[in-house]
Tab-separated table of C-alpha atoms and ligand atoms in Angstrom:
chain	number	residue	atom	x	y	z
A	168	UNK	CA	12.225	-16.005	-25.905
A	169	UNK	CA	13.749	-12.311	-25.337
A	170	UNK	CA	16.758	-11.757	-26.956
A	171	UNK	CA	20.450	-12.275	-25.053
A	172	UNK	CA	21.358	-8.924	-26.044
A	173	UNK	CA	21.075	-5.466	-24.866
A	174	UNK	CA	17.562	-4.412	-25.406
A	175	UNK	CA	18.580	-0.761	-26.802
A	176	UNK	CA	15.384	-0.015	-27.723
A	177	UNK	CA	14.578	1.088	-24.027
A	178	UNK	CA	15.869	4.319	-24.636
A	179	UNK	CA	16.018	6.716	-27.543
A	180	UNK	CA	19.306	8.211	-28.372
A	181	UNK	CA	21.725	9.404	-31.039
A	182	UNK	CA	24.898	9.054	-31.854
A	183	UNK	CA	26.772	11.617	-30.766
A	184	UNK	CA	30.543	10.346	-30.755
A	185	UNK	CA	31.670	7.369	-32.894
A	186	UNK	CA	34.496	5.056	-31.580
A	187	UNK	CA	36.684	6.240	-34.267
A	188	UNK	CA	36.333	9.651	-33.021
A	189	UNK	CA	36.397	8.708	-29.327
A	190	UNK	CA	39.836	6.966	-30.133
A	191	UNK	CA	41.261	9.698	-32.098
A	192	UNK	CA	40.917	12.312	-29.366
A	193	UNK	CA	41.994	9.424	-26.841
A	194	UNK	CA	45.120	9.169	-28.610
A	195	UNK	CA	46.031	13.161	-29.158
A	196	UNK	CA	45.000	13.256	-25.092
A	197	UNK	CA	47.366	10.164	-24.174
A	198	UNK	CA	50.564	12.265	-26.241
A	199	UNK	CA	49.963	15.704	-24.881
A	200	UNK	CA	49.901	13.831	-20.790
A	201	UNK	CA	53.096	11.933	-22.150
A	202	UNK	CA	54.663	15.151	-23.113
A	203	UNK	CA	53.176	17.458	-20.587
A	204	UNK	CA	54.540	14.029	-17.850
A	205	UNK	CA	57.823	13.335	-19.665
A	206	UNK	CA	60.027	12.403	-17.006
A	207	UNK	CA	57.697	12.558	-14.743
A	208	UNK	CA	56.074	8.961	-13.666
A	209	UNK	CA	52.698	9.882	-13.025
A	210	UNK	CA	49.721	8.225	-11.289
A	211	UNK	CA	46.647	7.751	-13.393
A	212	UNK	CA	44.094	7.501	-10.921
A	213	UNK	CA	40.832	6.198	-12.308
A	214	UNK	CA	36.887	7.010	-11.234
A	215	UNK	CA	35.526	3.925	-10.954
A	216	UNK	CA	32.644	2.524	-12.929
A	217	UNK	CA	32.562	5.085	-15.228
A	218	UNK	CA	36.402	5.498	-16.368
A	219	UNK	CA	36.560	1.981	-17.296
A	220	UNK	CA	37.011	2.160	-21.234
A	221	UNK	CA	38.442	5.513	-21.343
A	222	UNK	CA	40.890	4.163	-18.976
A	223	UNK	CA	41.881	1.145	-20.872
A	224	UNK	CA	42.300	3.813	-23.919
A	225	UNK	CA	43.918	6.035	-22.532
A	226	UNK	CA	46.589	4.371	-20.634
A	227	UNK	CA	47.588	2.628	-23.955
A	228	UNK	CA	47.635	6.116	-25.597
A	229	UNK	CA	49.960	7.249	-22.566
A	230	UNK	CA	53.637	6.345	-24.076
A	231	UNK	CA	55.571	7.578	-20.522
A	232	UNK	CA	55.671	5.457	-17.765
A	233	UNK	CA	53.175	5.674	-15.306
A	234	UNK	CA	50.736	3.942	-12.908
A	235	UNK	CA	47.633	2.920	-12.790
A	236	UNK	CA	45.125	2.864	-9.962
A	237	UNK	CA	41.758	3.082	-9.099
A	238	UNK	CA	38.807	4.447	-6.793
A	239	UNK	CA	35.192	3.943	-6.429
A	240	UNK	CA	32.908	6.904	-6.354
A	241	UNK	CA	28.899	6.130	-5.784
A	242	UNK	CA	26.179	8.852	-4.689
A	243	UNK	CA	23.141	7.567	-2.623
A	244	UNK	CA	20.211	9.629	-3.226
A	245	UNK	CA	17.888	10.980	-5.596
A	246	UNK	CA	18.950	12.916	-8.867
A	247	UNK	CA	16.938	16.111	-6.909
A	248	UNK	CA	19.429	15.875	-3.613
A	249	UNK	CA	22.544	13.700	-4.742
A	250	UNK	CA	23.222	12.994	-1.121
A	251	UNK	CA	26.604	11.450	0.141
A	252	UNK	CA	29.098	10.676	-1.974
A	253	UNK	CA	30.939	7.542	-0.820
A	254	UNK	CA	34.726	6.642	-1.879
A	255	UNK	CA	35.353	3.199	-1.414
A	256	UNK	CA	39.240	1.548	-2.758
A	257	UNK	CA	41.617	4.067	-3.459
A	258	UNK	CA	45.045	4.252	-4.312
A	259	UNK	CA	47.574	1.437	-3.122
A	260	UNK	CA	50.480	3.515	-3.135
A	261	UNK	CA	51.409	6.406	-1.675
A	262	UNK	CA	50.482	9.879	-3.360
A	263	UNK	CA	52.522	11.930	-1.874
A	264	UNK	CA	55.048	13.770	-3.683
A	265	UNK	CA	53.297	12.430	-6.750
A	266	UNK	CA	52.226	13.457	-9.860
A	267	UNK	CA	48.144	12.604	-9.808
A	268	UNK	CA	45.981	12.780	-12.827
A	269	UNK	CA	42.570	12.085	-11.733
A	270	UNK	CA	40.828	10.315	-14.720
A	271	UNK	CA	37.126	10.689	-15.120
A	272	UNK	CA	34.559	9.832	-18.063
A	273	UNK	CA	32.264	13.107	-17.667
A	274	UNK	CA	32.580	16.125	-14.879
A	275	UNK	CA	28.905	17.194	-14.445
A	276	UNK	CA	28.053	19.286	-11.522
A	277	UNK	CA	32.066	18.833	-10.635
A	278	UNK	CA	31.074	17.180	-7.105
A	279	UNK	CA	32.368	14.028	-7.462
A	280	UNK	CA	35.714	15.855	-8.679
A	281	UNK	CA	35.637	18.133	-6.215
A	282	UNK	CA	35.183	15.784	-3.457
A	283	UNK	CA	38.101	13.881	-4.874
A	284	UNK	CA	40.559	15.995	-5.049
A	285	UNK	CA	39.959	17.758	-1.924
A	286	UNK	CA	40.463	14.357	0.033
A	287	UNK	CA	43.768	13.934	-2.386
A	288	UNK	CA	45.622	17.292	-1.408
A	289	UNK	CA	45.284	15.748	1.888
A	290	UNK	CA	47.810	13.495	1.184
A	291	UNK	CA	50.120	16.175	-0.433
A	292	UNK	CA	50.847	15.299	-4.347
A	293	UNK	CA	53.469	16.904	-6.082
A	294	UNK	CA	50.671	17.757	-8.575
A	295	UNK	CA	47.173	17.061	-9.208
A	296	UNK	CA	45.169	17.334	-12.508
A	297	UNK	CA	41.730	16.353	-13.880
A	298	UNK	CA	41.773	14.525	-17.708
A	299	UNK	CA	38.192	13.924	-18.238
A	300	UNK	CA	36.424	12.491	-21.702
A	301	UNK	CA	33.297	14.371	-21.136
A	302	UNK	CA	33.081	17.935	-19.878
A	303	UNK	CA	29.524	19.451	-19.629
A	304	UNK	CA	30.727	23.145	-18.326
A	305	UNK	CA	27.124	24.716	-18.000
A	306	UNK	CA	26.222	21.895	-15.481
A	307	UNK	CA	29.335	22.986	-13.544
A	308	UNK	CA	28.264	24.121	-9.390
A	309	UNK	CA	31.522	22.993	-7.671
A	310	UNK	CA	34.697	24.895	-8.778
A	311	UNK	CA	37.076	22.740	-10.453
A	312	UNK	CA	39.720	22.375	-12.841
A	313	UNK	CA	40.247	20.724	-15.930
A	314	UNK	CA	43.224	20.449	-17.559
A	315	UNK	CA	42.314	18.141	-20.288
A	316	UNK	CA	38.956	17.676	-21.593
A	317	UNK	CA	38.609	15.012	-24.689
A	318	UNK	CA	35.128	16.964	-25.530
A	319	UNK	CA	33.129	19.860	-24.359
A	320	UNK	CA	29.266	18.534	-24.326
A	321	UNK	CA	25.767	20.621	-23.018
A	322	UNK	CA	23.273	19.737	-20.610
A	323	UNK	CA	22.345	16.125	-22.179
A	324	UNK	CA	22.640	12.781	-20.502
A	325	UNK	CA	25.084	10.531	-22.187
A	326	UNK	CA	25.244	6.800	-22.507
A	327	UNK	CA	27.896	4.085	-23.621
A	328	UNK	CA	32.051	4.133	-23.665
A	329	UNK	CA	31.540	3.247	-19.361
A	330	UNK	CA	28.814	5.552	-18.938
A	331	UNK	CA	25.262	4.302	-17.790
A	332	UNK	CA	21.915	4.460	-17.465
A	333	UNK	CA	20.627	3.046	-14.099
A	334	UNK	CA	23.942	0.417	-14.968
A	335	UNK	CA	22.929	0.031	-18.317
A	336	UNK	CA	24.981	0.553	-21.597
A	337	UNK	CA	28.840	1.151	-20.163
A	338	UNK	CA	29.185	-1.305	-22.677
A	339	UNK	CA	27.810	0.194	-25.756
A	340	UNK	CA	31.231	1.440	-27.666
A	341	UNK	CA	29.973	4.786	-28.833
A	342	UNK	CA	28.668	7.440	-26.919
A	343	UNK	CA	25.040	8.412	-27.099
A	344	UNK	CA	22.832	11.310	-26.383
A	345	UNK	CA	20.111	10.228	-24.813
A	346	UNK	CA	16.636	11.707	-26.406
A	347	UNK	CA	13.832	9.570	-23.793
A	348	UNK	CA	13.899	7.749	-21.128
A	349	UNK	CA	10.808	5.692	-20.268
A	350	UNK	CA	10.447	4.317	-16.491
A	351	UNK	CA	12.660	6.732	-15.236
B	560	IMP	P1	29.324	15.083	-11.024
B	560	IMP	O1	28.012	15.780	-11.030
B	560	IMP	O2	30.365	15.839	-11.808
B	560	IMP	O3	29.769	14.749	-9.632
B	560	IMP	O4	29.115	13.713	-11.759
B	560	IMP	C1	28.577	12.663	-11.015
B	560	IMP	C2	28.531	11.388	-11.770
B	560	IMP	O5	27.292	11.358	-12.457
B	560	IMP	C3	29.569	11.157	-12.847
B	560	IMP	O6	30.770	10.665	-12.362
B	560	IMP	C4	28.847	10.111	-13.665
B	560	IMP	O7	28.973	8.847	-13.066
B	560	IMP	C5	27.421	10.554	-13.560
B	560	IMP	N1	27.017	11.312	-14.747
B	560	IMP	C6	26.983	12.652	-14.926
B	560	IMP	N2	26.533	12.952	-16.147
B	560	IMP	C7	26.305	11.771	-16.752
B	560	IMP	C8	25.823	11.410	-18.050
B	560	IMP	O8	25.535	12.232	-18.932
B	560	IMP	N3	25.711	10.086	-18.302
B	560	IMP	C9	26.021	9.127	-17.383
B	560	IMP	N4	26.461	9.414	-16.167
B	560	IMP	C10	26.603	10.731	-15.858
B	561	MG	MG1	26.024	6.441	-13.229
């Protein structure tokens, strides 16, 4: 009978942050927002799936007040041409005259970001910032802005802490590099 568990030998991968770590920077990220916010009464507004546990860190390690929503980002297409983005839930309140922190677990390219925000100044926040995990600058071909980046990574695909793998492994509580994929 195959095991109940995640099958992790699918893929090959190292460690490359351990939870301890991962919480540590969480933590120093959550009091420079409440400092930088002080007063303030921001909106964390999370990129759904992959924010998911750096969300749920994060908004502990946040010590201001401030709200939480969510939106749904999804690409259809190949990794070659991305094609359309689609956006799907979004805020329930009112941005405008907020202060939005767009909360993602990796900027890659920066299109999902980019898209994002460009659809937020619509509705006219009082500011808008990025706080990603994962930053991976050399993949960067849409212009965008971080203001706080947990860790600057290269050009490898990362697994676990919400991120995934064809779905796979958002639930692994470390983050991986991963080495091989087979079936991709
Ligand atoms: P973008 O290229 O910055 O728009 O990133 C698109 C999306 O690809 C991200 O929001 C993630 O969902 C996903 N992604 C990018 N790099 C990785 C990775 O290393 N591991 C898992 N998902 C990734
Ligand atoms: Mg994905």
């Amino acid at each position: 009978m195959k095991s109940k568990h995640i099958d992790l030998t699918v893929q090959s991968f190292e460690l490359l942050f351990p939870q301890d770590r991962i919480q540590q920077r969480i933590r120093e990220m959550g009091r420079r927002i409440s400092d930088d916010y002080f007063g303030k009464r921001p909106v964390l507004l999370g990129v759904l799936k992959g924010c998911v546990v750096f969300m749920a860190d994060l908004m502990r390690a946040v010590t201001i007040p401030a709200e939480v929503e969510f939106i749904a980002a999804r690409s259809y297409g190949s990794k070659v041409d991305p094609g359309q983005l689609i956006l799907s839930g979004g805020p329930s309140t009112s941005l405008k005259g907020r202060h939005v922190l767009l909360v993602e677990a990796v900027v890659d390219t920066g299109r999902t970001a980019h898209s994002i925000l460009e659809w937020l100044k619509s509705m006219e926040p009082a500011s808008l910032e990025i706080v990603t995990l994962l930053n991976k600058k050399g993949r960067r071909e849409f212009d965008v802005s971080i203001k706080y980046a947990g860790f600057e990574i290269g050009n490898d695909f990362v697994i676990g802490y919400g991120l995934d793998h064809d779905q796979l492994y958002r639930n692994l509580p470390f983050i991986g590099k991963v080495i091989d994929t087979f079936g991709r």
